Amino acid sequence: MTVPHDSTRPSSNSSRSLRSRVATGFGSLARTASRALGRGSGGMIGGRVALALAPNVLSEVSRGCRCVTVTGTNGKSTTTRMIRAALSTRGQVASNVNGDNMPPGIVSAFMMAPRAQFAALEVDEMHLPIVAGQVNPAVMVLLNLSRDQLDRVGEIGTVERRLRQAVNAHPDATIVANCDDPLIASAAWNAKSVIWVAAGTTWGADSAGFPRGGRLVRQGDDWHVVGADHPYRRPEPDWWLEKVEASGQATLRSREGHATDVKLNLPGAANLGNAAHAIVAAHQVGVDIDDASRAIGEVREVAGRYSTHEVNGRRVRMMLAKNPAGWQEAMTMVDATANGLVIAVNGQIPDGEDLSWLWDVDFSVLQQYPCAERVVASGERAADLAVRLEYAGIHCECVPDTIEALTRCAEGRIEFLANYTSFRDTKREIDRREKERHAGTQGTQTTAEGGRDE
């Protein structure tokens, strides 16, 4: 079912309460102050202020907007960025582009685009019921589930129940769900309107048991459940990928006979799966599938991920991984012919302070890569990472400072793979250096031009 397009949306202020208008006004001031003081993008503080003054502000700022929510353990930011690109072919889009995926960040996204007709919203798994209850999504995208930050969200069954709760509370929403992930299939099983996407999965370590009862049995790409009171099995996909190539190309096809060629500028088979979800979701709110595919093909980075930077004569490509499944997938995206590989891990609260998950990642797959001949373990927990790599047969140097670690590699192309705060902090430092270098270049040009004028 494709939701018909409606470009109308109420005025940004006329349909909202005075309390909501005051709350967003103060929230905007807080966001601006945060940026001016160099404290960050202001994406969270602006929303926090607005929510403190008007707890129901999200339902008001999103009123009349066609919302697509995206959740799952891995791929949320990338899929949301892709959906934003596709929806932008039809109108203005509100989106939390920096990954601020809890209610304050989502409020800020609407504050920054008050007249947006569409919204592409990345939503933290545990907050999906709250956010969906406020924005009343037209489409809910469910990507995948695996263990992530057990010290914050608990076991994977808890997360599946939260997604199921959100699905069941919104029978009018169209659910776009990955049929290859049994945990996602369980969450979406009773949806009134569900579109199953065969996006693939390479991680099955967290789904030996089925959340609704019984034991999971995998046979190639298929799966079914034994010992349950219902014959649960992999749903027949409504959309699937064909002719998948390592270069990021594939054909997306549907049971109804639709087909579109997908050609990405982002690496990895996982991103083709993300693209499949994004195209189907955008199509549900009125975007032509070929238009969606072309727009998604133009996406080259996601909040700094996959971006490349010059660092002391080295061309550094930055990649992010946050949990065992994400790390396993990210390692397939590493350029095996690069001149060096820096792997960085912190253990701050946003990462999860317990790094025992490192032992669930099969780092030995890097042995086949020529770039693994020069590996540097870095970040605040470089020593923990170095021990794990050595046990996996990957000899490495231990250099906690990430910028110094990059310079320990030979000049040329360097792959940088990091967890959340290590990626964030390194990106900030690289951006700061690039800004200073650019300012210095501008100053030199101005001085030279002044000399010629004299």
Short mmCIF file of C-alpha atoms in Angstrom, two decimals:
data_model
loop_
_atom_site.label_atom_id
_atom_site.label_comp_id
_atom_site.label_asym_id
_atom_site.label_seq_id
_atom_site.Cartn_x
_atom_site.Cartn_y
_atom_site.Cartn_z
CA MET A 1 0.00 0.00 0.00
CA THR A 2 1.42 3.36 -1.06
CA VAL A 3 0.33 6.34 1.01
CA PRO A 4 -0.96 9.13 -1.29
CA HIS A 5 1.09 12.32 -1.34
CA ASP A 6 -0.30 15.43 0.30
CA SER A 7 1.91 18.50 0.20
CA THR A 8 -0.15 20.56 2.64
CA ARG A 9 1.07 21.23 6.16
CA PRO A 10 -0.20 23.71 8.71
CA SER A 11 1.76 26.89 9.32
CA SER A 12 4.68 26.36 11.67
CA ASN A 13 3.04 28.48 14.38
CA SER A 14 -0.67 28.92 13.72
CA SER A 15 -1.74 25.40 14.74
CA ARG A 16 0.44 25.16 17.83
CA SER A 17 -0.25 26.15 21.40
CA LEU A 18 1.37 29.19 22.97
CA ARG A 19 3.28 26.90 25.32
CA SER A 20 4.72 24.96 22.38
CA ARG A 21 5.74 28.14 20.56
CA VAL A 22 7.49 29.48 23.66
CA ALA A 23 9.21 26.13 24.24
CA THR A 24 10.59 25.91 20.71
CA GLY A 25 11.65 29.55 20.87
CA PHE A 26 13.74 28.95 23.98
CA GLY A 27 14.97 25.66 22.52
CA SER A 28 16.22 27.48 19.43
CA LEU A 29 18.03 30.01 21.63
CA ALA A 30 19.70 27.17 23.55
CA ARG A 31 20.77 25.49 20.33
CA THR A 32 22.24 28.73 18.99
CA ALA A 33 24.08 29.39 22.25
CA SER A 34 25.53 25.88 22.26
CA ARG A 35 26.93 26.38 18.79
CA ALA A 36 28.28 29.84 19.57
CA LEU A 37 30.10 28.51 22.64
CA GLY A 38 31.57 25.61 20.70
CA ARG A 39 29.76 23.02 22.80
CA GLY A 40 28.44 21.06 19.82
CA SER A 41 25.70 21.17 17.20
CA GLY A 42 23.00 21.96 19.79
CA GLY A 43 20.88 19.11 18.48
CA MET A 44 20.24 17.70 21.95
CA ILE A 45 20.19 20.77 24.21
CA GLY A 46 17.65 22.60 22.06
CA GLY A 47 15.25 19.68 22.24
CA ARG A 48 15.82 19.16 25.96
CA VAL A 49 14.90 22.77 26.71
CA ALA A 50 11.78 22.56 24.54
CA LEU A 51 10.66 19.28 26.15
CA ALA A 52 11.26 20.65 29.64
CA LEU A 53 8.93 23.57 28.92
CA ALA A 54 6.34 21.62 26.90
CA PRO A 55 6.45 17.80 27.39
CA ASN A 56 4.08 17.22 24.42
CA VAL A 57 5.93 19.53 22.05
CA LEU A 58 6.97 16.69 19.73
CA SER A 59 3.37 15.85 18.87
CA GLU A 60 2.74 19.51 18.00
CA VAL A 61 5.84 20.23 15.91
CA SER A 62 5.31 17.02 13.90
CA ARG A 63 1.60 17.58 13.26
CA GLY A 64 0.72 17.31 9.57
CA CYS A 65 4.15 15.91 8.64
CA ARG A 66 4.44 12.55 6.86
CA CYS A 67 6.92 10.77 9.13
CA VAL A 68 9.13 7.75 8.47
CA THR A 69 10.85 6.31 11.55
CA VAL A 70 13.94 4.10 11.26
CA THR A 71 15.20 1.85 14.04
CA GLY A 72 17.39 -1.19 14.57
CA THR A 73 20.79 -1.97 16.03
CA ASN A 74 22.90 -1.20 12.96
CA GLY A 75 22.33 0.98 9.90
CA LYS A 76 19.89 3.50 11.40
CA SER A 77 21.87 6.62 10.50
CA THR A 78 22.71 5.44 6.99
CA THR A 79 19.16 4.33 6.17
CA THR A 80 17.72 7.57 7.58
CA ARG A 81 20.17 9.59 5.46
CA MET A 82 19.11 7.61 2.39
CA ILE A 83 15.41 8.14 3.10
CA ARG A 84 16.02 11.84 3.58
CA ALA A 85 17.70 11.99 0.17
CA ALA A 86 14.78 10.16 -1.46
CA LEU A 87 12.08 12.26 0.22
CA SER A 88 13.92 15.45 -0.70
CA THR A 89 12.90 14.80 -4.32
CA ARG A 90 9.31 15.57 -3.22
CA GLY A 91 9.66 18.38 -0.69
CA GLN A 92 11.34 19.67 2.45
CA VAL A 93 12.40 17.01 4.96
CA ALA A 94 12.95 17.25 8.71
CA SER A 95 15.65 14.84 9.83
CA ASN A 96 18.02 14.32 12.75
CA VAL A 97 21.01 14.14 10.43
CA ASN A 98 23.64 14.01 13.20
CA GLY A 99 22.23 10.86 14.77
CA ASP A 100 20.59 12.51 17.80
CA ASN A 101 18.06 9.69 17.92
CA MET A 102 16.31 10.22 21.25
CA PRO A 103 13.30 12.55 21.74
CA PRO A 104 15.33 15.77 22.30
CA GLY A 105 17.23 15.29 19.05
CA ILE A 106 14.03 14.52 17.16
CA VAL A 107 12.33 17.64 18.54
CA SER A 108 15.34 19.67 17.35
CA ALA A 109 15.01 18.16 13.87
CA PHE A 110 11.48 19.53 13.57
CA MET A 111 12.49 22.87 15.09
CA MET A 112 15.08 23.28 12.33
CA ALA A 113 12.56 22.50 9.57
CA PRO A 114 9.21 23.82 10.86
CA ARG A 115 7.46 23.71 7.46
CA ALA A 116 8.77 20.32 6.34
CA GLN A 117 6.22 18.12 4.59
CA PHE A 118 8.15 14.93 5.34
CA ALA A 119 10.35 13.61 8.13
CA ALA A 120 13.04 10.91 8.11
CA LEU A 121 13.69 10.12 11.75
CA GLU A 122 16.38 7.89 13.21
CA VAL A 123 15.00 6.53 16.49
CA ASP A 124 16.80 4.70 19.29
CA GLU A 125 15.27 1.24 19.68
CA MET A 126 14.24 1.72 23.30
CA HIS A 127 12.57 5.06 22.52
CA LEU A 128 10.53 3.94 19.50
CA PRO A 129 7.21 3.53 21.42
CA ILE A 130 7.52 7.05 22.87
CA VAL A 131 8.53 8.73 19.61
CA ALA A 132 5.99 6.85 17.49
CA GLY A 133 3.27 7.75 19.97
CA GLN A 134 4.06 11.43 19.40
CA VAL A 135 4.76 11.62 15.64
CA ASN A 136 2.23 8.97 14.47
CA PRO A 137 4.49 7.63 11.65
CA ALA A 138 3.16 6.74 8.25
CA VAL A 139 5.98 4.21 7.86
CA MET A 140 8.12 2.41 10.43
CA VAL A 141 11.36 0.81 9.19
CA LEU A 142 12.75 -2.09 11.25
CA LEU A 143 16.29 -3.05 10.17
CA ASN A 144 17.92 -5.64 12.46
CA LEU A 145 18.54 -6.52 16.10
CA SER A 146 21.67 -7.69 17.89
CA ARG A 147 23.34 -7.15 21.26
CA ASP A 148 24.36 -3.55 21.86
CA GLN A 149 25.23 -1.80 25.13
CA LEU A 150 23.87 -4.37 27.56
CA ASP A 151 24.64 -1.98 30.41
CA ARG A 152 22.06 0.45 28.99
CA VAL A 153 19.32 -1.48 27.20
CA GLY A 154 19.56 -4.99 28.62
CA GLU A 155 19.13 -8.26 26.74
CA ILE A 156 18.01 -8.41 23.13
CA GLY A 157 14.59 -9.80 24.08
CA THR A 158 13.85 -6.55 25.91
CA VAL A 159 14.56 -4.57 22.75
CA GLU A 160 12.39 -6.85 20.61
CA ARG A 161 9.46 -6.33 22.98
CA ARG A 162 9.84 -2.54 22.71
CA LEU A 163 9.68 -2.71 18.92
CA ARG A 164 6.71 -5.07 19.06
CA GLN A 165 4.96 -2.66 21.42
CA ALA A 166 5.41 0.21 18.97
CA VAL A 167 4.24 -1.86 15.99
CA ASN A 168 1.12 -3.08 17.76
CA ALA A 169 0.24 0.42 18.97
CA HIS A 170 0.17 1.80 15.40
CA PRO A 171 -1.99 -0.47 13.24
CA ASP A 172 -2.37 2.24 10.58
CA ALA A 173 1.37 2.52 9.98
CA THR A 174 3.05 0.57 7.20
CA ILE A 175 5.87 -1.55 8.60
CA VAL A 176 8.91 -2.07 6.35
CA ALA A 177 10.78 -4.97 7.96
CA ASN A 178 13.78 -7.19 7.27
CA CYS A 179 12.44 -10.73 6.85
CA ASP A 180 15.95 -12.20 7.07
CA ASP A 181 16.27 -11.17 10.73
CA PRO A 182 14.11 -13.45 12.93
CA LEU A 183 14.07 -10.92 15.79
CA ILE A 184 12.71 -8.22 13.48
CA ALA A 185 10.20 -10.69 12.00
CA SER A 186 8.97 -11.44 15.52
CA ALA A 187 8.51 -7.74 16.28
CA ALA A 188 6.55 -7.14 13.06
CA TRP A 189 4.65 -10.44 12.95
CA ASN A 190 1.22 -9.07 13.93
CA ALA A 191 1.44 -5.83 11.94
CA LYS A 192 -1.73 -5.03 10.03
CA SER A 193 0.29 -3.75 7.06
CA VAL A 194 3.80 -5.10 6.68
CA ILE A 195 6.17 -5.08 3.70
CA TRP A 196 8.91 -7.68 4.00
CA VAL A 197 12.33 -6.80 2.57
CA ALA A 198 15.01 -9.46 2.02
CA ALA A 199 17.96 -7.34 3.11
CA GLY A 200 20.18 -10.18 4.29
CA THR A 201 21.96 -10.69 7.58
CA THR A 202 25.44 -11.94 8.43
CA TRP A 203 25.00 -12.12 12.20
CA GLY A 204 22.94 -14.84 13.87
CA ALA A 205 24.64 -15.14 17.24
CA ASP A 206 21.82 -13.37 19.09
CA SER A 207 18.83 -15.29 17.79
CA ALA A 208 19.23 -18.95 18.74
CA GLY A 209 15.88 -18.69 20.48
CA PHE A 210 12.79 -17.09 18.96
CA PRO A 211 11.23 -14.32 21.12
CA ARG A 212 7.74 -15.81 20.77
CA GLY A 213 8.91 -19.27 21.85
CA GLY A 214 10.73 -22.17 20.28
CA ARG A 215 14.19 -22.73 18.83
CA LEU A 216 15.44 -21.12 15.65
CA VAL A 217 16.77 -23.31 12.83
CA ARG A 218 18.69 -21.73 9.94
CA GLN A 219 19.10 -23.32 6.52
CA GLY A 220 21.10 -21.06 4.23
CA ASP A 221 19.10 -17.87 3.78
CA ASP A 222 15.96 -19.50 5.16
CA TRP A 223 14.92 -19.98 8.79
CA HIS A 224 12.09 -21.54 10.73
CA VAL A 225 11.16 -22.18 14.37
CA VAL A 226 10.65 -25.55 16.04
CA GLY A 227 8.94 -26.18 19.36
CA ALA A 228 6.64 -23.15 19.19
CA ASP A 229 2.84 -23.05 19.27
CA HIS A 230 2.80 -21.48 15.78
CA PRO A 231 4.69 -22.45 12.58
CA TYR A 232 6.89 -19.37 12.51
CA ARG A 233 9.21 -19.18 9.52
CA ARG A 234 10.90 -16.61 7.31
CA PRO A 235 8.18 -14.56 5.60
CA GLU A 236 8.13 -14.48 1.82
CA PRO A 237 9.83 -11.23 0.79
CA ASP A 238 7.85 -8.54 -1.01
CA TRP A 239 11.10 -6.90 -2.17
CA TRP A 240 14.53 -8.47 -2.66
CA LEU A 241 17.96 -7.73 -4.13
CA GLU A 242 19.33 -9.48 -7.20
CA LYS A 243 22.66 -9.32 -9.07
CA VAL A 244 24.44 -8.02 -5.98
CA GLU A 245 27.98 -6.85 -6.71
CA ALA A 246 30.79 -5.98 -4.31
CA SER A 247 31.05 -2.56 -5.96
CA GLY A 248 27.71 -1.55 -4.40
CA GLN A 249 25.39 -2.35 -7.30
CA ALA A 250 22.27 -4.51 -7.37
CA THR A 251 18.75 -4.72 -8.72
CA LEU A 252 15.84 -4.26 -6.31
CA ARG A 253 12.76 -6.19 -7.40
CA SER A 254 9.23 -6.68 -6.03
CA ARG A 255 6.59 -9.38 -6.25
CA GLU A 256 4.35 -6.84 -7.99
CA GLY A 257 6.83 -6.54 -10.85
CA HIS A 258 8.59 -3.29 -9.88
CA ALA A 259 12.35 -3.16 -10.37
CA THR A 260 15.06 -0.54 -10.08
CA ASP A 261 18.83 -0.56 -10.41
CA VAL A 262 20.71 0.49 -7.28
CA LYS A 263 24.22 1.94 -7.56
CA LEU A 264 25.72 3.23 -4.31
CA ASN A 265 28.64 5.47 -3.46
CA LEU A 266 28.80 3.79 -0.04
CA PRO A 267 30.68 0.52 0.57
CA GLY A 268 29.48 -2.87 1.72
CA ALA A 269 26.64 -5.32 1.16
CA ALA A 270 24.97 -4.08 4.36
CA ASN A 271 24.46 -0.67 2.75
CA LEU A 272 22.71 -2.29 -0.20
CA GLY A 273 20.32 -3.78 2.36
CA ASN A 274 19.90 -0.35 3.94
CA ALA A 275 19.20 1.10 0.51
CA ALA A 276 16.52 -1.53 -0.15
CA HIS A 277 14.69 -0.52 3.03
CA ALA A 278 15.08 3.18 2.19
CA ILE A 279 13.72 2.86 -1.35
CA VAL A 280 10.71 0.83 -0.21
CA ALA A 281 9.96 3.23 2.66
CA ALA A 282 10.19 6.30 0.41
CA HIS A 283 7.97 4.60 -2.16
CA GLN A 284 5.32 4.16 0.52
CA VAL A 285 5.00 7.92 0.92
CA GLY A 286 4.79 8.65 -2.78
CA VAL A 287 8.35 8.69 -4.17
CA ASP A 288 8.93 6.92 -7.49
CA ILE A 289 11.32 3.99 -6.92
CA ASP A 290 13.70 5.08 -9.70
CA ASP A 291 13.80 8.64 -8.31
CA ALA A 292 14.46 7.22 -4.85
CA SER A 293 17.24 4.95 -6.12
CA ARG A 294 18.98 7.79 -7.99
CA ALA A 295 18.82 10.11 -4.99
CA ILE A 296 20.17 7.43 -2.66
CA GLY A 297 22.99 6.75 -5.09
CA GLU A 298 24.22 10.31 -4.55
CA VAL A 299 24.80 9.81 -0.81
CA ARG A 300 28.54 9.69 -0.20
CA GLU A 301 28.87 10.00 3.58
CA VAL A 302 26.70 9.83 6.67
CA ALA A 303 27.56 12.20 9.53
CA GLY A 304 31.23 11.85 8.64
CA ARG A 305 31.18 8.09 8.09
CA TYR A 306 33.00 6.96 4.94
CA SER A 307 34.42 10.48 4.55
CA THR A 308 38.09 10.92 3.65
CA HIS A 309 40.53 13.45 5.09
CA GLU A 310 44.16 14.47 4.68
CA VAL A 311 46.09 13.88 7.91
CA ASN A 312 49.84 14.55 7.79
CA GLY A 313 50.24 13.28 4.25
CA ARG A 314 47.86 10.39 4.66
CA ARG A 315 44.47 9.96 3.01
CA VAL A 316 42.29 8.66 5.85
CA ARG A 317 38.89 7.05 5.28
CA MET A 318 36.74 6.97 8.43
CA MET A 319 34.38 4.15 9.34
CA LEU A 320 32.26 3.54 12.43
CA ALA A 321 31.25 0.34 14.24
CA LYS A 322 29.49 0.12 17.59
CA ASN A 323 28.73 -3.52 18.47
CA PRO A 324 29.86 -7.05 17.50
CA ALA A 325 27.54 -7.35 14.50
CA GLY A 326 28.51 -3.88 13.29
CA TRP A 327 32.22 -4.58 13.67
CA GLN A 328 31.95 -7.84 11.77
CA GLU A 329 30.17 -6.09 8.91
CA ALA A 330 32.50 -3.07 8.94
CA MET A 331 35.56 -5.25 8.49
CA THR A 332 34.17 -6.44 5.16
CA MET A 333 34.27 -2.80 4.02
CA VAL A 334 37.96 -2.30 4.78
CA ASP A 335 40.07 -1.61 1.68
CA ALA A 336 42.43 -4.55 1.73
CA THR A 337 44.98 -2.69 -0.43
CA ALA A 338 45.27 0.36 1.86
CA ASN A 339 48.69 1.34 3.20
CA GLY A 340 47.65 0.92 6.83
CA LEU A 341 44.78 0.19 9.22
CA VAL A 342 44.09 1.98 12.51
CA ILE A 343 41.48 0.43 14.81
CA ALA A 344 40.38 2.61 17.74
CA VAL A 345 38.23 1.81 20.76
CA ASN A 346 37.07 3.92 23.70
CA GLY A 347 35.01 2.72 26.66
CA GLN A 348 32.96 5.77 27.55
CA ILE A 349 29.30 5.70 28.57
CA PRO A 350 27.95 6.22 25.00
CA ASP A 351 30.09 3.27 23.83
CA GLY A 352 29.27 1.00 26.75
CA GLU A 353 31.96 0.75 29.41
CA ASP A 354 32.11 -3.05 29.32
CA LEU A 355 34.32 -4.02 26.35
CA SER A 356 34.03 -7.79 26.79
CA TRP A 357 32.16 -7.78 23.47
CA LEU A 358 35.53 -7.42 21.72
CA TRP A 359 35.93 -11.16 22.19
CA ASP A 360 32.74 -11.81 20.21
CA VAL A 361 34.24 -10.16 17.10
CA ASP A 362 36.20 -12.40 14.75
CA PHE A 363 39.13 -10.10 13.98
CA SER A 364 41.02 -12.98 12.38
CA VAL A 365 39.23 -12.20 9.09
CA LEU A 366 41.69 -9.32 8.72
CA GLN A 367 44.57 -11.77 8.27
CA GLN A 368 43.74 -12.10 4.58
CA TYR A 369 44.11 -8.35 3.99
CA PRO A 370 47.52 -6.94 2.95
CA CYS A 371 46.78 -3.80 5.00
CA ALA A 372 46.78 -5.98 8.14
CA GLU A 373 50.56 -6.11 7.88
CA ARG A 374 50.49 -2.61 9.39
CA VAL A 375 47.80 -2.37 12.11
CA VAL A 376 47.78 0.16 14.93
CA ALA A 377 45.51 -0.33 17.96
CA SER A 378 44.38 3.04 19.31
CA GLY A 379 41.88 4.86 21.50
CA GLU A 380 41.49 5.06 25.27
CA ARG A 381 41.22 1.26 25.46
CA ALA A 382 44.03 0.58 22.99
CA ALA A 383 45.66 -1.96 25.31
CA ASP A 384 42.45 -4.05 25.58
CA LEU A 385 42.08 -3.95 21.81
CA ALA A 386 45.74 -4.84 21.21
CA VAL A 387 45.42 -7.96 23.40
CA ARG A 388 42.31 -9.05 21.48
CA LEU A 389 44.01 -8.47 18.10
CA GLU A 390 47.12 -10.41 19.12
CA TYR A 391 44.95 -13.36 20.18
CA ALA A 392 43.31 -13.19 16.72
CA GLY A 393 46.72 -13.40 15.07
CA ILE A 394 46.86 -9.72 14.13
CA HIS A 395 50.17 -8.23 15.25
CA CYS A 396 49.77 -4.55 16.05
CA GLU A 397 51.36 -1.47 17.56
CA CYS A 398 49.60 0.15 20.53
CA VAL A 399 49.24 3.95 20.26
CA PRO A 400 46.36 5.44 22.34
CA ASP A 401 46.33 8.86 20.62
CA THR A 402 44.44 8.36 17.36
CA ILE A 403 46.09 11.19 15.39
CA GLU A 404 49.54 9.90 16.36
CA ALA A 405 48.38 6.39 15.46
CA LEU A 406 47.49 7.56 11.97
CA THR A 407 50.91 9.12 11.50
CA ARG A 408 52.61 5.85 12.52
CA CYS A 409 51.26 4.37 9.27
CA ALA A 410 53.08 4.84 5.99
CA GLU A 411 51.97 7.74 3.82
CA GLY A 412 49.14 6.84 1.46
CA ARG A 413 45.64 5.49 1.99
CA ILE A 414 44.75 4.64 5.60
CA GLU A 415 41.60 2.93 6.85
CA PHE A 416 40.35 4.18 10.24
CA LEU A 417 37.80 1.96 12.00
CA ALA A 418 36.54 3.17 15.38
CA ASN A 419 33.71 2.89 17.88
CA TYR A 420 31.41 5.81 18.66
CA THR A 421 33.28 8.24 20.90
CA SER A 422 36.65 7.45 19.36
CA PHE A 423 35.22 8.20 15.91
CA ARG A 424 33.50 11.35 17.18
CA ASP A 425 36.53 12.78 18.97
CA THR A 426 38.95 11.96 16.14
CA LYS A 427 36.62 13.53 13.58
CA ARG A 428 36.39 16.70 15.68
CA GLU A 429 40.18 16.93 15.91
CA ILE A 430 40.59 16.37 12.18
CA ASP A 431 37.92 18.99 11.44
CA ARG A 432 39.67 21.46 13.78
CA ARG A 433 42.99 20.94 12.03
CA GLU A 434 41.40 21.30 8.60
CA LYS A 435 39.72 24.53 9.69
CA GLU A 436 43.00 25.95 11.00
CA ARG A 437 44.81 24.89 7.83
CA HIS A 438 42.13 26.51 5.69
CA ALA A 439 42.27 29.71 7.76
CA GLY A 440 46.04 29.76 7.43
CA THR A 441 45.81 29.35 3.68
CA GLN A 442 43.28 32.18 3.46
CA GLY A 443 45.54 34.43 5.53
CA THR A 444 48.54 33.69 3.32
CA GLN A 445 46.54 34.49 0.19
CA THR A 446 45.29 37.76 1.67
CA THR A 447 48.83 38.84 2.61
CA ALA A 448 50.13 37.97 -0.83
CA GLU A 449 47.32 39.84 -2.56
CA GLY A 450 47.94 42.86 -0.31
CA GLY A 451 51.60 42.88 -1.30
CA ARG A 452 50.73 42.90 -4.98
CA ASP A 453 48.31 45.79 -4.50
CA GLU A 454 51.08 47.85 -2.92
#
